Coordinates of C-alpha atoms and ligand atoms in Angstrom, one line a residue:
M1 CA 0.0 0.0 0.0
A2 CA 1.3 3.4 -1.0
I3 CA -0.2 6.8 -0.9
R4 CA 0.9 9.0 -3.8
K5 CA 1.1 12.7 -3.8
I6 CA -1.9 14.4 -5.3
R7 CA -1.0 17.1 -7.8
E8 CA -2.8 20.4 -7.4
I9 CA -4.2 23.0 -9.8
G10 CA -1.3 24.9 -11.4
D11 CA 0.8 21.8 -11.8
P12 CA 1.3 21.4 -15.6
V13 CA 0.8 17.7 -15.5
L14 CA -2.9 18.3 -14.9
E15 CA -3.1 20.2 -18.2
K16 CA -1.8 17.4 -20.5
S17 CA -3.5 14.7 -22.5
C18 CA -2.9 11.2 -21.3
K19 CA -1.7 8.2 -23.3
E20 CA -3.7 5.1 -23.9
V21 CA -2.6 2.0 -21.9
K22 CA -1.5 -0.7 -24.3
E23 CA -0.2 -3.2 -21.8
V24 CA -0.9 -3.7 -18.1
T25 CA 2.5 -4.2 -16.6
P26 CA 3.3 -4.9 -13.0
R27 CA 4.2 -1.2 -12.6
I28 CA 0.7 -0.2 -13.9
L29 CA -0.9 -2.7 -11.5
E30 CA 1.0 -1.1 -8.7
L31 CA -0.1 2.3 -9.9
I32 CA -3.7 1.2 -9.9
N33 CA -3.5 -0.2 -6.3
D34 CA -1.8 3.0 -5.2
M35 CA -4.5 5.1 -6.9
F36 CA -7.2 3.3 -4.9
D37 CA -5.2 3.7 -1.7
T38 CA -4.7 7.4 -2.4
L39 CA -8.4 7.8 -3.2
Y40 CA -9.6 6.2 0.0
E41 CA -7.0 8.0 2.1
A42 CA -8.2 11.4 0.7
N43 CA -11.9 10.4 1.1
G44 CA -12.4 11.1 -2.6
V45 CA -14.9 9.8 -5.1
G46 CA -12.6 9.5 -8.0
L47 CA -9.0 9.9 -9.1
A48 CA -7.3 10.0 -12.5
A49 CA -3.7 9.0 -13.1
P50 CA -2.5 12.5 -14.0
Q51 CA -3.6 13.6 -10.5
V52 CA -0.7 11.5 -9.2
G53 CA 1.6 12.7 -12.0
I54 CA 1.2 9.8 -14.4
L55 CA 0.0 10.6 -18.0
K56 CA -1.9 7.4 -18.6
R57 CA -5.6 6.9 -19.3
I58 CA -6.5 5.2 -16.0
V59 CA -9.3 6.2 -13.6
V60 CA -10.5 4.9 -10.3
I61 CA -13.9 5.7 -8.8
D62 CA -15.8 4.7 -5.7
T63 CA -18.9 6.7 -5.0
T64 CA -20.0 4.7 -1.9
G65 CA -16.7 3.4 -0.4
E66 CA -17.8 -0.1 -1.4
D67 CA -17.9 -0.1 -5.1
P68 CA -14.4 0.3 -6.5
I69 CA -14.5 0.9 -10.3
L70 CA -11.4 0.8 -12.4
M71 CA -11.6 2.2 -15.9
I72 CA -8.7 2.0 -18.3
N73 CA -8.9 3.9 -21.6
P74 CA -12.5 4.9 -21.0
R75 CA -14.6 6.6 -23.6
I76 CA -18.1 7.9 -23.8
L77 CA -20.6 5.8 -25.8
E78 CA -23.8 7.7 -24.8
T79 CA -25.0 10.6 -22.6
S80 CA -28.4 11.9 -21.8
G81 CA -30.2 14.3 -19.5
E82 CA -28.7 17.0 -17.4
Q83 CA -27.8 17.6 -13.8
T84 CA -26.4 20.6 -12.1
G85 CA -24.7 20.4 -8.7
Y86 CA -21.7 21.2 -6.7
E87 CA -18.5 19.5 -7.7
G88 CA -15.1 19.3 -6.2
C89 CA -11.7 17.8 -7.0
L90 CA -8.9 16.4 -4.9
S91 CA -6.6 18.6 -7.1
V92 CA -8.5 21.7 -6.2
P93 CA -8.6 21.4 -2.4
G94 CA -11.1 23.4 -0.3
K95 CA -13.1 24.6 -3.4
T96 CA -16.3 23.7 -5.0
G97 CA -18.5 25.1 -7.8
H98 CA -21.7 24.5 -9.7
V99 CA -21.2 22.3 -12.8
T100 CA -23.9 21.0 -15.3
R101 CA -23.2 17.6 -16.8
P102 CA -25.3 14.9 -18.3
N103 CA -27.3 12.9 -15.8
Y104 CA -26.6 9.6 -17.5
V105 CA -23.5 8.3 -19.2
K106 CA -22.6 5.0 -20.8
M107 CA -18.9 4.3 -21.3
L108 CA -16.7 1.7 -22.8
A109 CA -13.6 0.9 -20.7
Y110 CA -11.1 -1.8 -20.1
D111 CA -10.3 -3.7 -16.9
E112 CA -6.9 -4.7 -15.5
N113 CA -6.8 -7.6 -18.1
L114 CA -7.5 -5.1 -20.8
E115 CA -10.9 -6.8 -21.3
P116 CA -13.5 -4.4 -22.5
F117 CA -16.7 -3.7 -20.5
E118 CA -19.5 -1.2 -20.7
I119 CA -20.5 0.7 -17.6
E120 CA -23.5 3.0 -17.0
G121 CA -23.9 5.6 -14.4
T122 CA -26.5 8.2 -13.3
E123 CA -26.3 11.2 -11.0
L124 CA -23.2 11.1 -8.8
L125 CA -21.6 8.2 -10.6
A126 CA -22.2 9.8 -14.0
R127 CA -20.7 13.1 -12.7
A128 CA -17.7 11.3 -11.3
M129 CA -17.1 9.3 -14.5
L130 CA -17.3 12.5 -16.7
H131 CA -15.2 14.5 -14.3
E132 CA -12.4 11.9 -14.3
L133 CA -12.5 11.5 -18.0
D134 CA -11.9 15.2 -18.4
H135 CA -8.7 14.8 -16.3
L136 CA -7.4 12.4 -19.0
D137 CA -7.6 15.2 -21.5
G138 CA -6.0 17.8 -19.3
H139 CA -9.3 19.5 -18.2
L140 CA -10.3 20.5 -14.7
Y141 CA -13.9 21.1 -13.6
V142 CA -13.1 24.7 -12.7
E143 CA -13.3 25.4 -16.5
K144 CA -16.9 24.4 -16.4
V145 CA -18.0 26.1 -13.2
E146 CA -21.1 28.3 -13.5
G147 CA -20.7 31.5 -11.4
S148 CA -17.7 31.5 -9.1
L149 CA -15.6 28.9 -7.5
K150 CA -16.5 28.9 -3.8
D151 CA -14.7 28.0 -0.7
L152 CA -16.0 24.8 0.8
E153 CA -16.0 26.4 4.3
D154 CA -18.3 29.2 3.1
L155 CA -20.6 26.7 1.6
E156 CA -20.9 24.7 4.8
D157 CA -21.9 27.9 6.6
M158 CA -24.7 28.2 4.1
E159 CA -26.1 24.8 5.2
D160 CA -27.0 23.3 1.9
V161 CA -29.3 26.1 0.7
E162 CA -28.8 24.9 -2.9
E163 CA -30.5 21.6 -2.2
Ligands
ZN1 ZN1 -10.8 15.9 -10.2

């Protein structure tokens, strides 16, 4: 088990496009394990490889703490609907902002054996999948925020008025 350092906004590694994974080597398996460890340690919902400084198309997600999802080389097959809600990112600590995304997404991805699978998500899972996919192309959610980026502390003072 190893916790990797999470890169933060302003780090150029977060602005680059990631390369496809063509072979899952022992090093990549180690990276995947470390990404899950790092995600859980940070109490996050999702983490993309560039957030730990590796420019490969690998994403880990767990929206409940009990449903680990690994997506290698994910791509969008279908989206529908719309949701607007607060979003945050482990690479943008202490901040949040309103982002509109599709409410449903279907993606094609590959597992650790590079076997393809389809995965569908709605609401938080769809949001997490799309947010992480953006990381693989060098995009952060702050580019999509409607209105201003807020401090999480201020938001907590407001006691969920937006809900
Ligand atoms: Zn993020």
